[in-house]
Amino acid sequence: VRGEIIAIGDELTCGRVVNTTSAYAAARLTAAGHEVIAITTVGDDVDRIGRALLAALDRSEFVIVTGGLGATTDDLTNKAVIHTLKRPATFYPEIFRKIQEYAATAGPEVRLSLEKLAWLPKGAHALHTEAKSAGYFLVQDGKPVFFLPGVPHEMKELLDEAVLARLEVWDGADQKTVRSRLYRLFGLAETEVNRRLRQFEQGKGDLEVKIGYYPVFPEVHVSLSVAGVDQDAVEEVFLALDREIVSRLGEDLYGFDEETLELVVGRGLKDAGCTLALAESCTGGGISARITSVPGSSDYFLGGIVAYSNSLKQELLQVAPPILETHGAVSAACARAMAQGARAAAKADLALSVTGIAGPGGGTPEKPVGTVFMAMDDGADVRDFSFRFTGERWQVQAMASATALDLIRKWLVTRG
Amino acid sequence: VRGEIIAIGDELTCGRVVNTTSAYAAARLTAAGHEVIAITTVGDDVDRIGRALLAALDRSEFVIVTGGLGATTDDLTNKAVIHTLKRPATFYPEIFRKIQEYAATAGPEVRLSLEKLAWLPKGAHALHTEAKSAGYFLVQDGKPVFFLPGVPHEMKELLDEAVLARLEVWDGADQKTVRSRLYRLFGLAETEVNRRLRQFEQGKGDLEVKIGYYPVFPEVHVSLSVAGVDQDAVEEVFLALDREIVSRLGEDLYGFDEETLELVVGRGLKDAGCTLALAESCTGGGISARITSVPGSSDYFLGGIVAYSNSLKQELLQVAPPILETHGAVSAACARAMAQGARAAAKADLALSVTGIAGPGGGTPEKPVGTVFMAMDDGADVRDFSFRFTGERWQVQAMASATALDLIRKWLVTRG
């Protein structure tokens, strides 16, 4: 079903907050087979919210509105709905009772301000009777309109638990089958990926085939969608194209769909029964943070040393002073010593080290900003790698972190 | 001047990529005194791009379009402009020459695909003759329309270097003065912030006053804007309100405008001539990563130990085995020992440690998921803190990281 998303909030139109909720909602709706034809972001303004809502109702079969439902005085979504759709404000005692339970420990002033959350446009239905969060839907011109809070985790909870199921019920029109997959790559340029896959872009008979290319720094993602009425034909074409794409992308394809590089690396380490230690300098803990963002990472990640200062490199990683004096901290020799030191300190199967110049300061003509050395010690062998990344500090750090994770991934692949 | 942003790309309407570029553009435009009245996101579809463009031209004085300018076959922005605005495709030899220089090292197939970037709608002017990135503008119905790449850092570069200055020239209409400031808080609930500031929300005479409340997990941000024709009156009211807001928000106000918690902490450490070391367990390097995201952090940050395993806690932080046996790794006693160990290993003035259970696994009835202990050792004193955070793994980690940074900030304030 075709729908659209309206995100409300001055924090979004002023650019103070990045609109992650709409991306999440769009991803979930797309995964459920719907098509999001537009995402509109407007500020906290009754008139603009109203016009966006009317325009969306005109074009789409369903609308999801996020934000502007809170208890603070700048939340104006309900007011806009009340005016625009001519649905008088109505007090919902059962919603008020829930709010009071939730706010039992809050002071009287907070409770008073929360009463606002129980005044909704006429015809509103609470989305989830047990949810603490604001959120309701109403049916306008036969189309469902969902109102969700703008706070990301509250919106996600209600979307997953209450909206998607209700949308299924409305879903009766065009019963197309859609098969899609996302291919995640690190190490190939977008134009090269396009060159390899361009030949597969045409539709096949009645089936629509769509291949999309997305540079998501520092990665490139590719999507494949096959849609059509004949379920078997869709499946057959999808599987054939999937095989081709996987084969053309080769070893730079690291994962599918929701799989992140840190997830793939973690799974590989766990499957191989390998433990990992890190020694980070210019990435400053960024690789450790990515590794430990994965639940269960303590099964394979022993720890890391963020050796920002030379004294810590000597003290905890046993980097010999002559190495620092002769080659400097940003050198292949230092990276090798750091990897060996981390492996020994943590008694890990594999250790990886990173040392470099993230910038903007610290560069020299011989070692400009972006110069990064890495090393891996797996007990059998110590190998080092040198890179010259470009861009700002965050880009050098992000490229170095992703490259380090990819080195571990490729080490696991080679190891088999 | 009132304008709007159109972001183009299936990756956005499918939710695979979060639209950070529009947030950045909106922030820069707002800071330059413009008003962004809407941000519209549409997929790679000639028809929808065209309609969004016409609607925006109808409502706004300028339009910024991002995305869909690339060399891959799914980039359709130029095609949409050529059709919708009836501006035939025109070859721009000077742009082609630049592209060829840029792609001198690429293979012939890549260079051929890049030729597409030199075919633009009639009337297009390159935004930046030295920029490698695609990007142009044209004037439609007397209104400037800017076309920028969707890749965030390319878009930012062109926006900052070429778009904002050109918009200034168009800016001649309503010469209002706007003064605004963003207040960044950690540790107060949004409703409590609203309660404290509500009384300042009314306009004063001819002046508009706007206070906005933005929960940006785990922080709350508040914006103040004062606008009016009389510059002196705007300044006077702004300064008076600013004083009131700063006073009401108290010690939970950590910074203004673009200042992040890690920036404020880093500046405080540098000003105090203090060096810092960290010992992280459940935050997994996340605090180190935030600290080292700040340029120049090597001036005060010596390093950290991500002691995920107990053996690393013993080996590198000298946590005594009886502490781990009696109290466990998630305990105040272990946090204290970790802080002392980190301070000693790094020879730092101040060390902070974090140990806890980020979840989803690992919780017990006595120590459920979200239980986190921290300690700070400043040489004179070792203090410990205990917390029970709620939410998913990433939320516990984010709350713990922000809380740790805030503890250092408050330590610096108390120290004076």
Tab-separated table of C-alpha atoms in Angstrom, chain B residues 18-399:
chain	number	residue	atom	x	y	z
B	18	VAL	CA	19.024	8.339	7.571
B	19	ASN	CA	18.656	11.776	6.036
B	20	THR	CA	21.497	13.615	7.767
B	21	THR	CA	22.163	15.951	4.854
B	22	SER	CA	18.818	17.733	5.170
B	23	ALA	CA	19.374	18.232	8.895
B	24	TYR	CA	22.781	19.724	8.202
B	25	ALA	CA	21.445	21.993	5.453
B	26	ALA	CA	18.520	23.075	7.644
B	27	ALA	CA	20.858	23.899	10.514
B	28	ARG	CA	23.154	25.989	8.322
B	29	LEU	CA	20.253	27.803	6.651
B	30	THR	CA	18.599	28.534	10.013
B	31	ALA	CA	21.886	29.803	11.416
B	32	ALA	CA	22.160	32.128	8.411
B	33	GLY	CA	18.744	33.620	9.234
B	34	HIS	CA	16.620	31.757	6.701
B	35	GLU	CA	13.507	29.788	7.514
B	36	VAL	CA	13.144	26.216	6.289
B	37	ILE	CA	9.409	25.681	6.004
B	38	ALA	CA	9.498	22.079	4.838
B	39	ILE	CA	11.809	19.215	4.035
B	40	THR	CA	10.376	16.834	1.446
B	41	THR	CA	11.884	13.442	0.772
B	42	VAL	CA	10.975	11.565	-2.401
B	43	GLY	CA	12.333	8.487	-4.120
B	44	ASP	CA	14.256	8.239	-7.398
B	45	ASP	CA	11.219	8.771	-9.599
B	46	VAL	CA	11.110	11.419	-12.337
B	47	ASP	CA	7.443	12.181	-11.817
B	48	ARG	CA	7.578	12.544	-8.029
B	49	ILE	CA	10.747	14.606	-8.116
B	50	GLY	CA	9.079	16.919	-10.623
B	51	ARG	CA	5.939	17.375	-8.554
B	52	ALA	CA	7.882	18.016	-5.359
B	53	LEU	CA	9.920	20.644	-7.192
B	54	LEU	CA	6.855	22.452	-8.556
B	55	ALA	CA	5.138	22.415	-5.141
B	56	ALA	CA	8.241	23.835	-3.482
B	57	LEU	CA	8.671	26.553	-6.109
B	58	ASP	CA	5.056	27.520	-5.485
B	59	ARG	CA	5.492	27.959	-1.698
B	60	SER	CA	9.069	29.103	-1.209
B	61	GLU	CA	11.576	31.763	-2.219
B	62	PHE	CA	14.394	29.286	-2.708
B	63	VAL	CA	14.746	25.535	-3.044
B	64	ILE	CA	17.651	23.248	-2.281
B	65	VAL	CA	17.552	19.820	-3.898
B	66	THR	CA	19.963	17.147	-2.700
B	67	GLY	CA	20.693	13.761	-4.206
B	68	GLY	CA	20.088	11.960	-7.442
B	69	LEU	CA	22.936	13.729	-9.278
B	70	GLY	CA	25.371	10.843	-9.424
B	71	ALA	CA	26.711	8.821	-12.302
B	72	THR	CA	24.763	5.642	-11.593
B	73	THR	CA	21.676	4.759	-13.566
B	74	ASP	CA	19.277	5.290	-10.670
B	75	ASP	CA	20.161	8.988	-10.347
B	76	LEU	CA	17.251	10.806	-11.985
B	77	THR	CA	17.227	14.359	-10.647
B	78	ASN	CA	18.527	15.970	-13.824
B	79	LYS	CA	16.049	14.054	-15.935
B	80	ALA	CA	13.231	15.282	-13.684
B	81	VAL	CA	14.394	18.901	-13.977
B	82	ILE	CA	14.789	18.629	-17.750
B	83	HIS	CA	11.215	17.339	-18.103
B	84	THR	CA	9.404	19.329	-15.429
B	85	LEU	CA	10.992	22.727	-16.015
B	86	LYS	CA	11.239	22.187	-19.796
B	87	ARG	CA	14.960	22.837	-19.885
B	88	PRO	CA	16.610	20.618	-22.509
B	89	ALA	CA	19.700	18.623	-21.581
B	90	THR	CA	22.807	20.578	-22.461
B	91	PHE	CA	26.405	19.421	-22.527
B	92	TYR	CA	28.780	21.513	-20.394
B	93	PRO	CA	32.313	21.049	-21.776
B	94	GLU	CA	34.036	22.870	-18.893
B	95	ILE	CA	32.344	20.582	-16.362
B	96	PHE	CA	33.317	17.581	-18.460
B	97	ARG	CA	36.952	18.734	-18.495
B	98	LYS	CA	36.963	18.982	-14.695
B	99	ILE	CA	35.480	15.529	-14.391
B	100	GLN	CA	38.098	14.119	-16.727
B	101	GLU	CA	40.901	15.656	-14.696
B	102	TYR	CA	39.388	14.255	-11.533
B	103	ALA	CA	38.955	10.816	-13.046
B	104	ALA	CA	42.327	10.781	-14.816
B	105	THR	CA	43.382	7.603	-13.024
B	106	ALA	CA	40.076	5.773	-13.492
B	107	GLY	CA	39.528	3.184	-16.177
B	108	PRO	CA	37.767	4.007	-19.483
B	109	GLU	CA	34.464	2.475	-18.384
B	110	VAL	CA	34.274	4.604	-15.246
B	111	ARG	CA	35.160	7.710	-17.274
B	112	LEU	CA	32.416	6.992	-19.762
B	113	SER	CA	29.832	6.677	-16.997
B	114	LEU	CA	31.029	9.966	-15.542
B	115	GLU	CA	30.194	11.830	-18.748
B	116	LYS	CA	26.583	11.802	-17.565
B	117	LEU	CA	27.600	14.359	-14.927
B	118	ALA	CA	28.325	16.952	-17.633
B	119	TRP	CA	24.816	16.838	-19.142
B	120	LEU	CA	22.709	19.318	-17.182
B	121	PRO	CA	19.392	21.138	-17.680
B	122	LYS	CA	19.644	24.284	-19.792
B	123	GLY	CA	20.434	27.365	-17.733
B	124	ALA	CA	22.438	25.446	-15.139
B	125	HIS	CA	25.481	27.146	-13.647
B	126	ALA	CA	28.201	25.105	-11.930
B	127	LEU	CA	28.197	25.942	-8.245
B	128	HIS	CA	31.890	25.815	-7.715
B	129	THR	CA	34.339	25.700	-10.583
B	130	GLU	CA	37.045	24.082	-8.463
B	131	ALA	CA	34.866	21.534	-6.705
B	132	LYS	CA	35.182	17.954	-7.784
B	133	SER	CA	31.592	17.248	-6.862
B	134	ALA	CA	28.530	17.620	-9.035
B	135	GLY	CA	26.367	20.582	-8.112
B	136	TYR	CA	24.675	23.466	-9.957
B	137	PHE	CA	22.003	26.084	-9.644
B	138	LEU	CA	19.453	27.672	-11.928
B	139	VAL	CA	16.947	30.460	-11.563
B	140	GLN	CA	13.302	29.507	-12.060
B	141	ASP	CA	10.532	32.151	-11.827
B	142	GLY	CA	13.109	34.476	-10.270
B	143	LYS	CA	13.867	31.963	-7.503
B	144	PRO	CA	17.218	30.208	-7.054
B	145	VAL	CA	17.118	26.423	-7.119
B	146	PHE	CA	20.273	24.665	-5.962
B	147	PHE	CA	21.109	21.078	-6.870
B	148	LEU	CA	23.613	19.382	-4.589
B	149	PRO	CA	24.983	15.846	-4.341
B	150	GLY	CA	23.393	13.559	-1.754
B	151	VAL	CA	26.724	12.348	-0.377
B	152	PRO	CA	26.887	14.162	2.971
B	153	HIS	CA	30.415	15.573	2.906
B	154	GLU	CA	30.180	16.699	-0.737
B	155	MET	CA	26.825	18.354	-0.047
B	156	LYS	CA	28.196	20.102	3.049
B	157	GLU	CA	31.214	21.429	1.207
B	158	LEU	CA	29.121	22.922	-1.605
B	159	LEU	CA	26.467	24.268	0.751
B	160	ASP	CA	29.011	26.057	2.899
B	161	GLU	CA	31.227	27.276	0.087
B	162	ALA	CA	28.784	28.104	-2.656
B	163	VAL	CA	25.117	28.117	-1.658
B	164	LEU	CA	24.960	30.235	1.482
B	165	ALA	CA	26.851	33.138	-0.060
B	166	ARG	CA	24.612	33.124	-3.141
B	167	LEU	CA	21.507	33.090	-0.974
B	168	GLU	CA	22.706	36.185	0.827
B	169	VAL	CA	22.461	38.076	-2.454
B	170	TRP	CA	18.831	37.073	-2.853
B	171	ASP	CA	18.132	38.058	0.725
B	172	GLY	CA	16.587	41.492	0.493
B	173	ALA	CA	13.010	41.162	1.636
B	174	ASP	CA	12.070	41.164	5.290
B	175	GLN	CA	15.055	42.506	7.222
B	176	LYS	CA	14.254	41.087	10.624
B	177	THR	CA	16.953	40.602	13.198
B	178	VAL	CA	17.007	37.150	14.754
B	179	ARG	CA	19.005	36.197	17.839
B	180	SER	CA	18.980	32.595	18.897
B	181	ARG	CA	20.802	30.212	21.157
B	182	LEU	CA	20.678	26.528	21.902
B	183	TYR	CA	20.973	25.310	25.510
B	184	ARG	CA	22.224	21.763	25.996
B	185	LEU	CA	21.329	19.838	29.138
B	186	PHE	CA	22.068	16.459	30.582
B	187	GLY	CA	20.249	15.177	33.643
B	188	LEU	CA	16.865	16.976	33.565
B	189	ALA	CA	13.605	15.595	32.128
B	190	GLU	CA	12.019	17.511	29.234
B	191	THR	CA	8.825	18.227	31.225
B	192	GLU	CA	10.842	19.654	34.117
B	193	VAL	CA	12.751	21.882	31.704
B	194	ASN	CA	9.432	23.020	30.200
B	195	ARG	CA	8.035	23.744	33.693
B	196	ARG	CA	11.014	25.942	34.523
B	197	LEU	CA	10.946	27.939	31.281
B	198	ARG	CA	7.255	28.087	30.328
B	199	GLN	CA	6.805	31.556	31.806
B	200	PHE	CA	9.278	33.050	29.314
B	201	GLU	CA	7.461	31.877	26.193
B	202	GLN	CA	5.303	34.946	25.474
B	203	GLY	CA	6.287	37.519	22.852
B	204	LYS	CA	7.258	40.996	24.058
B	205	GLY	CA	5.475	43.835	22.234
B	206	ASP	CA	6.416	43.590	18.545
B	207	LEU	CA	9.008	40.901	19.167
B	208	GLU	CA	8.481	37.212	18.567
B	209	VAL	CA	9.866	34.905	21.249
B	210	LYS	CA	10.061	31.176	20.667
B	211	ILE	CA	11.302	28.519	23.075
B	212	GLY	CA	11.571	24.952	21.803
B	213	TYR	CA	12.168	21.743	23.753
B	214	TYR	CA	13.990	18.831	22.134
B	215	PRO	CA	14.694	15.487	23.755
B	216	VAL	CA	17.864	14.277	22.024
B	217	PHE	CA	18.493	11.061	23.889
B	218	PRO	CA	20.085	11.050	26.387
B	219	GLU	CA	20.075	14.850	26.478
B	220	VAL	CA	17.497	17.631	26.341
B	221	HIS	CA	18.119	20.689	24.173
B	222	VAL	CA	16.269	23.987	24.472
B	223	SER	CA	16.259	26.717	21.846
B	224	LEU	CA	15.521	30.398	22.322
B	225	SER	CA	14.794	32.669	19.363
B	226	VAL	CA	13.938	36.351	19.523
B	227	ALA	CA	12.993	38.078	16.259
B	228	GLY	CA	11.871	41.576	15.321
B	229	VAL	CA	12.591	44.625	13.190
B	230	ASP	CA	14.114	46.744	15.981
B	231	GLN	CA	17.622	45.414	16.358
B	232	ASP	CA	18.295	46.997	19.758
B	233	ALA	CA	15.032	45.708	21.203
B	234	VAL	CA	15.804	42.200	19.933
B	235	GLU	CA	19.248	42.300	21.524
B	236	GLU	CA	17.912	43.585	24.853
B	237	VAL	CA	15.135	41.008	25.153
B	238	PHE	CA	17.420	38.219	23.988
B	239	LEU	CA	20.076	39.002	26.595
B	240	ALA	CA	17.502	39.278	29.405
B	241	LEU	CA	15.870	35.952	28.474
B	242	ASP	CA	19.242	34.295	28.033
B	243	ARG	CA	20.230	35.294	31.589
B	244	GLU	CA	16.950	33.931	32.976
B	245	ILE	CA	17.228	30.650	31.088
B	246	VAL	CA	20.834	30.063	32.123
B	247	SER	CA	19.904	30.729	35.730
B	248	ARG	CA	16.810	28.460	35.732
B	249	LEU	CA	18.592	25.557	34.089
B	250	GLY	CA	21.399	25.599	36.630
B	251	GLU	CA	24.166	23.043	36.760
B	252	ASP	CA	22.527	20.614	34.322
B	253	LEU	CA	23.168	23.100	31.521
B	254	TYR	CA	26.463	21.912	30.106
B	255	GLY	CA	26.879	23.835	26.879
B	256	PHE	CA	25.547	26.080	24.124
B	257	ASP	CA	24.884	25.801	20.385
B	258	GLU	CA	27.336	23.324	18.797
B	259	GLU	CA	29.150	22.406	22.008
B	260	THR	CA	28.988	18.684	22.693
B	261	LEU	CA	29.566	17.131	26.095
B	262	GLU	CA	32.917	15.720	24.938
B	263	LEU	CA	33.978	19.139	23.651
B	264	VAL	CA	33.073	20.847	26.942
B	265	VAL	CA	34.835	18.150	28.961
B	266	GLY	CA	37.920	18.361	26.757
B	267	ARG	CA	38.090	22.145	27.016
B	268	GLY	CA	37.712	21.902	30.799
B	269	LEU	CA	40.512	19.358	31.084
B	270	LYS	CA	42.772	21.413	28.854
B	271	ASP	CA	42.080	24.654	30.745
B	272	ALA	CA	42.700	22.902	34.063
B	273	GLY	CA	45.906	21.318	32.753
B	274	CYS	CA	44.531	17.913	33.750
B	275	THR	CA	45.225	14.622	32.024
B	276	LEU	CA	42.603	11.889	31.832
B	277	ALA	CA	42.656	8.107	31.630
B	278	LEU	CA	39.678	5.776	31.289
B	279	ALA	CA	38.903	2.195	32.227
B	280	GLU	CA	35.821	1.005	30.400
B	281	SER	CA	33.968	-2.240	30.604
B	282	CYS	CA	30.288	-2.086	29.564
B	283	THR	CA	30.709	1.103	27.526
B	284	GLY	CA	33.266	-0.793	25.452
B	285	GLY	CA	35.385	2.150	24.329
B	286	GLY	CA	32.432	4.440	23.685
B	287	ILE	CA	33.632	7.093	26.135
B	288	SER	CA	37.150	7.029	24.660
B	289	ALA	CA	35.675	7.285	21.163
B	290	ARG	CA	33.656	10.376	22.130
B	291	ILE	CA	36.626	12.016	23.860
B	292	THR	CA	38.946	11.355	20.895
B	293	SER	CA	36.419	12.601	18.330
B	294	VAL	CA	37.494	16.097	19.438
B	295	PRO	CA	40.519	17.495	17.567
B	296	GLY	CA	43.451	18.068	19.895
B	297	SER	CA	42.237	15.549	22.484
B	298	SER	CA	45.746	14.096	22.702
B	299	ASP	CA	46.597	17.212	24.767
B	300	TYR	CA	44.651	15.857	27.755
B	301	PHE	CA	43.603	12.286	26.985
B	302	LEU	CA	46.343	9.767	27.707
B	303	GLY	CA	44.335	6.684	26.854
B	304	GLY	CA	42.025	4.044	28.112
B	305	ILE	CA	41.739	0.393	28.822
B	306	VAL	CA	38.696	-1.405	27.487
B	307	ALA	CA	38.798	-4.191	30.053
B	308	TYR	CA	36.033	-6.381	28.786
B	309	SER	CA	37.391	-9.622	30.229
B	310	ASN	CA	38.218	-10.177	33.896
B	311	SER	CA	41.748	-11.221	33.012
B	312	LEU	CA	42.391	-7.845	31.377
B	313	LYS	CA	40.984	-6.137	34.465
B	314	GLN	CA	43.569	-8.017	36.530
B	315	GLU	CA	46.416	-7.813	34.037
B	316	LEU	CA	46.307	-4.173	32.968
B	317	LEU	CA	44.316	-2.520	35.761
B	318	GLN	CA	45.686	-4.526	38.677
B	319	VAL	CA	42.210	-5.348	39.953
B	320	ALA	CA	42.914	-7.816	42.787
B	321	PRO	CA	41.360	-11.290	42.259
B	322	PRO	CA	39.617	-11.189	45.689
B	323	ILE	CA	37.636	-8.149	44.559
B	324	LEU	CA	36.365	-10.019	41.511
B	325	GLU	CA	35.658	-13.129	43.595
B	326	THR	CA	33.896	-11.356	46.486
B	327	HIS	CA	32.099	-8.489	44.762
B	328	GLY	CA	32.133	-9.475	41.094
B	329	ALA	CA	33.249	-7.409	38.121
B	330	VAL	CA	30.061	-5.337	38.302
B	331	SER	CA	30.532	-3.727	41.698
B	332	ALA	CA	31.568	-0.478	43.310
B	333	ALA	CA	34.700	-2.162	44.614
B	334	CYS	CA	35.741	-3.260	41.126
B	335	ALA	CA	34.977	0.186	39.692
B	336	ARG	CA	37.188	1.764	42.356
B	337	ALA	CA	40.031	-0.628	41.652
B	338	MET	CA	39.694	-0.053	37.899
B	339	ALA	CA	39.901	3.719	38.316
B	340	GLN	CA	42.943	3.415	40.552
B	341	GLY	CA	44.574	0.982	38.149
B	342	ALA	CA	43.952	3.199	35.114
B	343	ARG	CA	45.273	6.273	36.906
B	344	ALA	CA	48.441	4.440	37.915
B	345	ALA	CA	49.032	2.809	34.518
B	346	ALA	CA	48.607	6.046	32.575
B	347	LYS	CA	50.113	8.343	35.213
B	348	ALA	CA	47.054	10.536	34.746
B	349	ASP	CA	45.739	13.301	36.968
B	350	LEU	CA	42.219	11.897	36.789
B	351	ALA	CA	40.903	8.456	35.942
B	352	LEU	CA	37.321	7.343	35.475
B	353	SER	CA	36.060	3.776	35.294
B	354	VAL	CA	32.801	2.180	34.199
B	355	THR	CA	31.649	-1.373	34.787
B	356	GLY	CA	28.124	-2.661	34.349
B	357	ILE	CA	25.639	-4.796	32.482
B	358	ALA	CA	24.574	-3.328	29.134
B	359	GLY	CA	22.357	-6.307	28.278
B	360	PRO	CA	20.402	-7.880	26.840
B	361	GLY	CA	22.056	-10.866	28.588
B	362	GLY	CA	23.992	-10.985	31.848
B	363	GLY	CA	21.416	-9.591	34.254
B	364	THR	CA	20.561	-11.175	37.624
B	365	PRO	CA	17.809	-10.317	40.144
B	366	GLU	CA	20.331	-8.437	42.316
B	367	LYS	CA	22.123	-6.817	39.391
B	368	PRO	CA	19.628	-6.452	36.542
B	369	VAL	CA	20.539	-5.218	33.063
B	370	GLY	CA	21.288	-1.505	33.360
B	371	THR	CA	23.208	-1.788	36.625
B	372	VAL	CA	26.333	0.327	36.201
B	373	PHE	CA	29.056	1.366	38.628
B	374	MET	CA	31.527	4.163	38.015
B	375	ALA	CA	34.469	5.499	39.996
B	376	MET	CA	36.767	8.506	39.751
B	377	ASP	CA	40.265	8.691	41.180
B	378	ASP	CA	41.851	12.138	41.221
B	379	GLY	CA	44.765	11.240	43.445
B	380	ALA	CA	43.249	12.899	46.513
B	381	ASP	CA	40.137	10.810	46.627
B	382	VAL	CA	38.419	7.818	45.033
B	383	ARG	CA	34.656	8.201	44.713
B	384	ASP	CA	32.183	5.659	43.354
B	385	PHE	CA	28.710	6.042	41.874
B	386	SER	CA	25.994	3.533	41.126
B	387	PHE	CA	23.250	3.739	38.511
B	388	ARG	CA	20.384	1.709	37.200
B	389	PHE	CA	19.756	2.680	33.601
B	390	THR	CA	16.827	1.387	31.566
B	391	GLY	CA	16.316	0.495	27.939
B	392	GLU	CA	18.084	-1.489	25.296
B	393	ARG	CA	21.814	-2.186	25.074
B	394	TRP	CA	22.558	0.953	23.046
B	395	GLN	CA	20.547	3.090	25.456
B	396	VAL	CA	22.338	1.728	28.536
B	397	GLN	CA	25.678	2.287	26.790
B	398	ALA	CA	24.730	5.799	25.669
B	399	MET	CA	23.405	6.771	29.107
